Every structure is written in structure tokens, then in C-alpha cells.
N, CA, C and O atoms as a Tinker XYZ file with bonds, in Angstrom:
   336  protein
     1  N     75.228000  124.246000  -56.620000    73     2
     2  CA    75.400000  125.673000  -56.423000    64     1     3
     3  C     75.395000  125.954000  -54.925000    63     2     4     5
     4  O     74.522000  125.489000  -54.192000    81     3
     5  N     76.374000  126.715000  -54.492000    73     3     6
     6  CA    76.457000  127.082000  -53.076000    64     5     7
     7  C     76.056000  128.552000  -52.917000    63     6     8     9
     8  O     76.525000  129.426000  -53.646000    81     7
     9  N     75.192000  128.791000  -51.964000    73     7    10
    10  CA    74.754000  130.154000  -51.644000    64     9    11
    11  C     74.970000  130.353000  -50.153000    63    10    12    13
    12  O     74.517000  129.546000  -49.341000    81    11
    13  N     75.667000  131.437000  -49.791000    73    11    14
    14  CA    75.913000  131.720000  -48.375000    64    13    15
    15  C     75.555000  133.173000  -48.074000    63    14    16    17
    16  O     75.722000  134.046000  -48.925000    81    15
    17  N     75.064000  133.426000  -46.870000    73    15    18
    18  CA    74.827000  134.821000  -46.487000    64    17    19
    19  C     76.147000  135.535000  -46.212000    63    18    20    21
    20  O     77.137000  134.902000  -45.844000    81    19
    21  N     76.156000  136.822000  -46.389000    73    19    22
    22  CA    77.379000  137.614000  -46.242000    64    21    23
    23  C     77.987000  137.477000  -44.848000    63    22    24    25
    24  O     79.205000  137.578000  -44.697000    81    23
    25  N     77.172000  137.253000  -43.844000    73    23    26
    26  CA    77.713000  137.128000  -42.484000    64    25    27
    27  C     78.632000  135.917000  -42.358000    63    26    28    29
    28  O     79.497000  135.895000  -41.482000    81    27
    29  N     78.462000  134.901000  -43.224000    73    27    30
    30  CA    79.332000  133.723000  -43.181000    64    29    31
    31  C     80.752000  134.030000  -43.638000    63    30    32    33
    32  O     81.652000  133.218000  -43.425000    81    31
    33  N     80.971000  135.180000  -44.260000    73    31    34
    34  CA    82.313000  135.537000  -44.718000    64    33    35
    35  C     83.241000  135.867000  -43.550000    63    34    36    37
    36  O     84.451000  135.993000  -43.736000    81    35
    37  N     82.684000  136.007000  -42.356000    73    35    38
    38  CA    83.518000  136.265000  -41.176000    64    37    39
    39  C     84.484000  135.124000  -40.929000    63    38    40    41
    40  O     85.602000  135.324000  -40.454000    81    39
    41  N     84.033000  133.918000  -41.263000    73    39    42
    42  CA    84.875000  132.735000  -41.076000    64    41    43
    43  C     85.658000  132.505000  -42.378000    63    42    44    45
    44  O     85.303000  131.650000  -43.190000    81    43
    45  N     86.716000  133.280000  -42.554000    73    43    46
    46  CA    87.454000  133.262000  -43.821000    64    45    47
    47  C     88.111000  131.919000  -44.116000    63    46    48    49
    48  O     88.179000  131.511000  -45.275000    81    47
    49  N     88.592000  131.230000  -43.096000    73    47    50
    50  CA    89.233000  129.929000  -43.341000    64    49    51
    51  C     88.238000  128.917000  -43.898000    63    50    52    53
    52  O     88.569000  128.165000  -44.815000    81    51
    53  N     87.042000  128.891000  -43.363000    73    51    54
    54  CA    86.025000  127.952000  -43.840000    64    53    55
    55  C     85.614000  128.292000  -45.277000    63    54    56    57
    56  O     85.506000  127.404000  -46.122000    81    55
    57  N     85.390000  129.562000  -45.543000    73    55    58
    58  CA    84.999000  129.983000  -46.896000    64    57    59
    59  C     86.120000  129.668000  -47.892000    63    58    60    61
    60  O     85.854000  129.194000  -48.996000    81    59
    61  N     87.361000  129.929000  -47.504000    73    59    62
    62  CA    88.501000  129.631000  -48.365000    64    61    63
    63  C     88.547000  128.143000  -48.687000    63    62    64    65
    64  O     88.761000  127.760000  -49.837000    81    63
    65  N     88.350000  127.319000  -47.690000    73    63    66
    66  CA    88.355000  125.867000  -47.891000    64    65    67
    67  C     87.216000  125.444000  -48.813000    63    66    68    69
    68  O     87.412000  124.605000  -49.692000    81    67
    69  N     86.034000  126.013000  -48.623000    73    67    70
    70  CA    84.899000  125.682000  -49.486000    64    69    71
    71  C     85.178000  126.072000  -50.932000    63    70    72    73
    72  O     84.803000  125.351000  -51.857000    81    71
    73  N     85.838000  127.218000  -51.127000    73    71    74
    74  CA    86.185000  127.658000  -52.477000    64    73    75
    75  C     87.165000  126.684000  -53.130000    63    74    76    77
    76  O     87.015000  126.345000  -54.303000    81    75
    77  N     88.151000  126.243000  -52.387000    73    75    78
    78  CA    89.147000  125.326000  -52.938000    64    77    79
    79  C     88.556000  123.947000  -53.230000    63    78    80    81
    80  O     88.957000  123.291000  -54.191000    81    79
    81  N     87.606000  123.508000  -52.407000    73    79    82
    82  CA    87.011000  122.186000  -52.590000    64    81    83
    83  C     86.000000  122.158000  -53.734000    63    82    84    85
    84  O     85.761000  121.109000  -54.333000    81    83
    85  N     85.420000  123.292000  -54.027000    73    83    86
    86  CA    84.377000  123.357000  -55.043000    64    85    87
    87  C     84.950000  123.848000  -56.364000    63    86    88    89
    88  O     85.782000  124.755000  -56.392000    81    87
    89  N     84.506000  123.251000  -57.442000    73    87    90
    90  CA    84.915000  123.716000  -58.776000    64    89    91
    91  C     83.961000  124.792000  -59.284000    63    90    92    93
    92  O     84.084000  125.251000  -60.420000    81    91
    93  N     83.031000  125.183000  -58.460000    73    91    94
    94  CA    82.021000  126.175000  -58.826000    64    93    95
    95  C     82.158000  127.410000  -57.940000    63    94    96    97
    96  O     82.689000  127.323000  -56.832000    81    95
    97  N     81.687000  128.553000  -58.417000    73    95    98
    98  CA    81.703000  129.754000  -57.576000    64    97    99
    99  C     80.693000  129.646000  -56.436000    63    98   100   101
   100  O     79.737000  128.873000  -56.499000    81    99
   101  N     80.926000  130.431000  -55.409000    73    99   102
   102  CA    80.004000  130.506000  -54.270000    64   101   103
   103  C     79.309000  131.862000  -54.347000    63   102   104   105
   104  O     79.961000  132.902000  -54.439000    81   103
   105  N     77.991000  131.836000  -54.308000    73   103   106
   106  CA    77.202000  133.059000  -54.397000    64   105   107
   107  C     76.928000  133.577000  -52.989000    63   106   108   109
   108  O     76.504000  132.825000  -52.111000    81   107
   109  N     77.171000  134.854000  -52.789000    73   107   110
   110  CA    77.009000  135.485000  -51.479000    64   109   111
   111  C     75.793000  136.405000  -51.546000    63   110   112   113
   112  O     75.649000  137.210000  -52.466000    81   111
   113  N     74.923000  136.263000  -50.547000    73   111   114
   114  CA    73.729000  137.098000  -50.501000    64   113   115
   115  C     73.826000  138.131000  -49.379000    63   114   116   117
   116  O     74.510000  137.930000  -48.375000    81   115
   117  N     73.126000  139.230000  -49.581000    73   115   118
   118  CA    73.030000  140.282000  -48.571000    64   117   119
   119  C     71.558000  140.662000  -48.496000    63   118   120   121
   120  O     70.957000  141.070000  -49.490000    81   119
   121  N     70.991000  140.524000  -47.312000    73   119   122
   122  CA    69.566000  140.781000  -47.102000    64   121   123
   123  C     68.700000  139.955000  -48.051000    63   122   124   125
   124  O     67.653000  140.410000  -48.511000    81   123
   125  N     69.158000  138.720000  -48.340000    73   123   126
   126  CA    68.379000  137.809000  -49.162000    64   125   127
   127  C     68.543000  137.987000  -50.661000    63   126   128   129
   128  O     67.917000  137.261000  -51.433000    81   127
   129  N     69.356000  138.918000  -51.086000    73   127   130
   130  CA    69.561000  139.176000  -52.511000    64   129   131
   131  C     71.021000  138.908000  -52.891000    63   130   132   133
   132  O     71.922000  139.064000  -52.067000    81   131
   133  N     71.242000  138.509000  -54.127000    73   131   134
   134  CA    72.584000  138.284000  -54.610000    64   133   135
   135  C     73.432000  139.535000  -54.477000    63   134   136   137
   136  O     72.994000  140.627000  -54.839000    81   135
   137  N     74.643000  139.384000  -53.960000    73   135   138
   138  CA    75.518000  140.538000  -53.746000    64   137   139
   139  C     76.863000  140.370000  -54.436000    63   138   140   141
   140  O     77.366000  141.314000  -55.045000    81   139
   141  N     77.459000  139.167000  -54.348000    73   139   142
   142  CA    78.760000  138.945000  -54.969000    64   141   143
   143  C     78.981000  137.457000  -55.159000    63   142   144   145
   144  O     78.208000  136.621000  -54.691000    81   143
   145  N     80.067000  137.155000  -55.867000    73   143   146
   146  CA    80.453000  135.773000  -56.138000    64   145   147
   147  C     81.921000  135.631000  -55.769000    63   146   148   149
   148  O     82.730000  136.505000  -56.080000    81   147
   149  N     82.268000  134.528000  -55.104000    73   147   150
   150  CA    83.667000  134.257000  -54.784000    64   149   151
   151  C     84.009000  132.869000  -55.303000    63   150   152   153
   152  O     83.156000  131.985000  -55.384000    81   151
   153  N     85.285000  132.704000  -55.654000    73   151   154
   154  CA    85.736000  131.409000  -56.159000    64   153   155
   155  C     87.231000  131.275000  -55.946000    63   154   156   157
   156  O     87.925000  132.256000  -55.676000    81   155
   157  N     87.717000  130.051000  -56.071000    73   155   158
   158  CA    89.145000  129.809000  -55.941000    64   157   159
   159  C     89.862000  130.380000  -57.158000    63   158   160   161
   160  O     89.244000  130.634000  -58.192000    81   159
   161  N     91.156000  130.578000  -57.029000    73   159   162
   162  CA    91.952000  131.064000  -58.155000    64   161   163
   163  C     91.897000  130.067000  -59.306000    63   162   164   165
   164  O     91.827000  130.464000  -60.469000    81   163
   165  N     91.927000  128.784000  -58.990000    73   163   166
   166  CA    91.865000  127.746000  -60.029000    64   165   167
   167  C     90.564000  127.849000  -60.823000    63   166   168   169
   168  O     90.573000  127.790000  -62.053000    81   167
   169  N     89.454000  128.002000  -60.116000    73   167   170
   170  CA    88.162000  128.137000  -60.779000    64   169   171
   171  C     88.114000  129.418000  -61.604000    63   170   172   173
   172  O     87.601000  129.418000  -62.723000    81   171
   173  N     88.642000  130.498000  -61.062000    73   171   174
   174  CA    88.673000  131.766000  -61.783000    64   173   175
   175  C     89.489000  131.656000  -63.062000    63   174   176   177
   176  O     89.038000  132.082000  -64.126000    81   175
   177  N     90.693000  131.086000  -62.964000    73   175   178
   178  CA    91.554000  130.960000  -64.136000    64   177   179
   179  C     90.918000  130.075000  -65.198000    63   178   180   181
   180  O     91.024000  130.371000  -66.388000    81   179
   181  N     90.262000  128.996000  -64.792000    73   179   182
   182  CA    89.567000  128.121000  -65.735000    64   181   183
   183  C     88.410000  128.861000  -66.409000    63   182   184   185
   184  O     88.185000  128.708000  -67.610000    81   183
   185  N     87.685000  129.657000  -65.639000    73   183   186
   186  CA    86.563000  130.429000  -66.180000    64   185   187
   187  C     87.042000  131.462000  -67.186000    63   186   188   189
   188  O     86.437000  131.627000  -68.245000    81   187
   189  N     88.120000  132.156000  -66.864000    73   187   190
   190  CA    88.680000  133.163000  -67.771000    64   189   191
   191  C     89.190000  132.496000  -69.048000    63   190   192   193
   192  O     88.989000  133.024000  -70.141000    81   191
   193  N     89.841000  131.353000  -68.922000    73   191   194
   194  CA    90.350000  130.640000  -70.095000    64   193   195
   195  C     89.206000  130.203000  -71.004000    63   194   196   197
   196  O     89.301000  130.326000  -72.225000    81   195
   197  N     88.140000  129.701000  -70.420000    73   195   198
   198  CA    86.996000  129.280000  -71.232000    64   197   199
   199  C     86.326000  130.476000  -71.902000    63   198   200   201
   200  O     85.882000  130.369000  -73.045000    81   199
   201  N     86.247000  131.595000  -71.223000    73   199   202
   202  CA    85.678000  132.800000  -71.823000    64   201   203
   203  C     86.508000  133.226000  -73.028000    63   202   204   205
   204  O     85.951000  133.677000  -74.029000    81   203
   205  N     87.823000  133.093000  -72.950000    73   203   206
   206  CA    88.708000  133.436000  -74.070000    64   205   207
   207  C     88.482000  132.488000  -75.244000    63   206   208   209
   208  O     88.473000  132.923000  -76.395000    81   207
   209  N     88.302000  131.209000  -74.967000    73   207   210
   210  CA    88.012000  130.235000  -76.027000    64   209   211
   211  C     86.713000  130.604000  -76.732000    63   210   212   213
   212  O     86.651000  130.619000  -77.961000    81   211
   213  N     85.671000  130.904000  -75.951000    73   211   214
   214  CA    84.381000  131.275000  -76.543000    64   213   215
   215  C     84.498000  132.566000  -77.351000    63   214   216   217
   216  O     83.872000  132.689000  -78.404000    81   215
   217  N     85.283000  133.520000  -76.878000    73   215   218
   218  CA    85.466000  134.777000  -77.600000    64   217   219
   219  C     86.121000  134.517000  -78.952000    63   218   220   221
   220  O     85.710000  135.076000  -79.968000    81   219
   221  N     87.142000  133.666000  -78.955000    73   219   222
   222  CA    87.829000  133.343000  -80.200000    64   221   223
   223  C     86.929000  132.579000  -81.158000    63   222   224   225
   224  O     86.983000  132.801000  -82.368000    81   223
   225  N     86.106000  131.685000  -80.633000    73   223   226
   226  CA    85.166000  130.959000  -81.485000    64   225   227
   227  C     84.153000  131.909000  -82.117000    63   226   228   229
   228  O     83.830000  131.786000  -83.298000    81   227
   229  N     83.658000  132.849000  -81.329000    73   227   230
   230  CA    82.701000  133.829000  -81.861000    64   229   231
   231  C     83.360000  134.685000  -82.932000    63   230   232   233
   232  O     82.734000  134.993000  -83.947000    81   231
   233  N     84.608000  135.072000  -82.721000    73   231   234
   234  CA    85.347000  135.867000  -83.703000    64   233   235
   235  C     85.533000  135.061000  -84.990000    63   234   236   237
   236  O     85.364000  135.601000  -86.083000    81   235
   237  N     85.877000  133.788000  -84.875000    73   235   238
   238  CA    86.061000  132.940000  -86.043000    64   237   239
   239  C     84.753000  132.776000  -86.810000    63   238   240   241
   240  O     84.748000  132.816000  -88.041000    81   239
   241  N     83.649000  132.590000  -86.097000    73   239   242
   242  CA    82.352000  132.471000  -86.757000    64   241   243
   243  C     81.986000  133.757000  -87.490000    63   242   244   245
   244  O     81.450000  133.711000  -88.598000    81   243
   245  N     82.273000  134.900000  -86.880000    73   243   246
   246  CA    81.984000  136.186000  -87.527000    64   245   247
   247  C     82.827000  136.341000  -88.792000    63   246   248   249
   248  O     82.331000  136.835000  -89.805000    81   247
   249  N     84.084000  135.929000  -88.746000    73   247   250
   250  CA    84.938000  135.999000  -89.927000    64   249   251
   251  C     84.431000  135.073000  -91.021000    63   250   252   253
   252  O     84.458000  135.428000  -92.199000    81   251
   253  N     83.968000  133.887000  -90.636000    73   251   254
   254  CA    83.409000  132.965000  -91.624000    64   253   255
   255  C     82.161000  133.561000  -92.263000    63   254   256   257
   256  O     81.995000  133.498000  -93.482000    81   255
   257  N     81.285000  134.138000  -91.447000    73   255   258
   258  CA    80.057000  134.747000  -91.960000    64   257   259
   259  C     80.346000  135.914000  -92.894000    63   258   260   261
   260  O     79.588000  136.173000  -93.829000    81   259
   261  N     81.448000  136.616000  -92.636000    73   259   262
   262  CA    81.823000  137.772000  -93.455000    64   261   263
   263  C     82.618000  137.355000  -94.696000    63   262   264   265
   264  O     83.014000  138.203000  -95.495000    81   263
   265  N     82.849000  136.053000  -94.856000    73   263   266
   266  CA    83.582000  135.568000  -96.020000    64   265   267
   267  C     85.078000  135.762000  -95.925000    63   266   268   269
   268  O     85.767000  135.715000  -96.944000    81   267
   269  N     85.596000  135.975000  -94.743000    73   267   270
   270  CA    87.033000  136.207000  -94.565000    64   269   271
   271  C     87.815000  134.920000  -94.320000    63   270   272   273
   272  O     89.045000  134.939000  -94.284000    81   271
   273  N     87.121000  133.821000  -94.156000    73   271   274
   274  CA    87.785000  132.556000  -93.870000    64   273   275
   275  C     88.083000  131.823000  -95.171000    63   274   276   277
   276  O     87.370000  131.981000  -96.163000    81   275
   277  N     89.147000  131.017000  -95.156000    73   275   278
   278  CA    89.463000  130.183000  -96.310000    64   277   279
   279  C     89.521000  128.735000  -95.869000    63   278   280   281
   280  O     89.678000  128.433000  -94.686000    81   279
   281  N     89.395000  127.859000  -96.826000    73   279   282
   282  CA    89.434000  126.428000  -96.587000    64   281   283
   283  C     90.787000  126.041000  -95.987000    63   282   284   285
   284  O     91.813000  126.613000  -96.353000    81   283
   285  N     90.792000  125.078000  -95.072000    73   283   286
   286  CA    92.024000  124.649000  -94.414000    64   285   287
   287  C     93.056000  124.109000  -95.391000    63   286   288   289
   288  O     94.244000  124.413000  -95.277000    81   287
   289  N     92.610000  123.315000  -96.343000    73   287   290
   290  CA    93.540000  122.764000  -97.334000    64   289   291
   291  C     94.148000  123.878000  -98.176000    63   290   292   293
   292  O     95.338000  123.839000  -98.490000    81   291
   293  N     93.351000  124.857000  -98.539000    73   291   294
   294  CA    93.845000  125.985000  -99.330000    64   293   295
   295  C     94.853000  126.798000  -98.517000    63   294   296   297
   296  O     95.847000  127.279000  -99.062000    81   295
   297  N     94.601000  126.950000  -97.229000    73   295   298
   298  CA    95.522000  127.699000  -96.372000    64   297   299
   299  C     96.869000  126.990000  -96.277000    63   298   300   301
   300  O     97.915000  127.631000  -96.376000    81   299
   301  N     96.852000  125.660000  -96.084000    73   299   302
   302  CA    98.110000  124.919000  -96.008000    64   301   303
   303  C     98.846000  124.935000  -97.344000    63   302   304   305
   304  O    100.071000  125.045000  -97.375000    81   303
   305  N     98.108000  124.827000  -98.441000    73   303   306
   306  CA    98.738000  124.872000  -99.762000    64   305   307
   307  C     99.418000  126.226000  -99.973000    63   306   308   309
   308  O    100.526000  126.286000 -100.505000    81   307
   309  N     98.762000  127.309000  -99.560000    73   307   310
   310  CA    99.348000  128.645000  -99.702000    64   309   311
   311  C    100.602000  128.783000  -98.840000    63   310   312   313
   312  O    101.592000  129.373000  -99.271000    81   311
   313  N    100.559000  128.241000  -97.625000    73   311   314
   314  CA   101.740000  128.301000  -96.753000    64   313   315
   315  C    102.905000  127.488000  -97.329000    63   314   316   317
   316  O    104.053000  127.933000  -97.299000    81   315
   317  N    102.603000  126.299000  -97.850000    73   315   318
   318  CA   103.650000  125.469000  -98.447000    64   317   319
   319  C    104.283000  126.187000  -99.635000    63   318   320   321
   320  O    105.505000  126.201000  -99.785000    81   319
   321  N    103.442000  126.779000 -100.476000    73   319   322
   322  CA   103.954000  127.489000 -101.653000    64   321   323
   323  C    104.795000  128.686000 -101.241000    63   322   324   325
   324  O    105.797000  128.995000 -101.885000    81   323
   325  N    104.408000  129.334000 -100.209000    73   323   326
   326  CA   105.114000  130.538000  -99.763000    64   325   327
   327  C    106.470000  130.223000  -99.151000    63   326   328   329
   328  O    107.420000  130.984000  -99.337000    81   327
   329  N    106.577000  129.117000  -98.426000    73   327   330
   330  CA   107.792000  128.825000  -97.687000    64   329   331
   331  C    108.638000  127.705000  -98.284000    63   330   332   333
   332  O    109.521000  127.178000  -97.609000    81   331
   333  N    108.387000  127.338000  -99.519000    73   331   334
   334  CA   109.229000  126.323000 -100.179000    64   333   335
   335  C    110.349000  126.961000 -100.901000    63   334   336
   336  O    111.162000  126.270000 -101.516000    81   335
């Protein structure tokens, strides 16, 4: 985990390079307290994609708990019957 004080953001080239080299976000502090997080576009896109995967998994689990899910074999059998 990288933590930098806000004054280090003055050197934008160095911070940009650190973001690109690291697969993790960089935490920025102001007066010793967390203020913001910066990361490379690659890290951001990967984080957003993983959040979407987790959201879909949670939705699928909720559907299963609510009895809305069907067995995979039954689903394929229904599709085959429908499109034959």
C-alpha cells in the first residue's frame, strides 16, 4: 500500500509513473488524514470490472435464494426444446 502526502502531488510526472507501475491505488493524505485515492486507468478499469462481477454474483445468489433460479441441465433442455 502506498500512502503519500498531498504536497507530493505537485510532482505530477512522478505520481503518474508510480500509478502506472503499481497495480494498487495510491492513498493521498491531507494533514495526516485520508483525503483521496488515485490510480492508473488500468487499475481503475480492472477494479470497476471486478465490482461488476461481484454485483452480478450477488444478484445471482439473491435470485437463487428467492427460488428464481433453475437447474442448468433443465435450462439447456428447455432451450433445446424451444429452438428445435
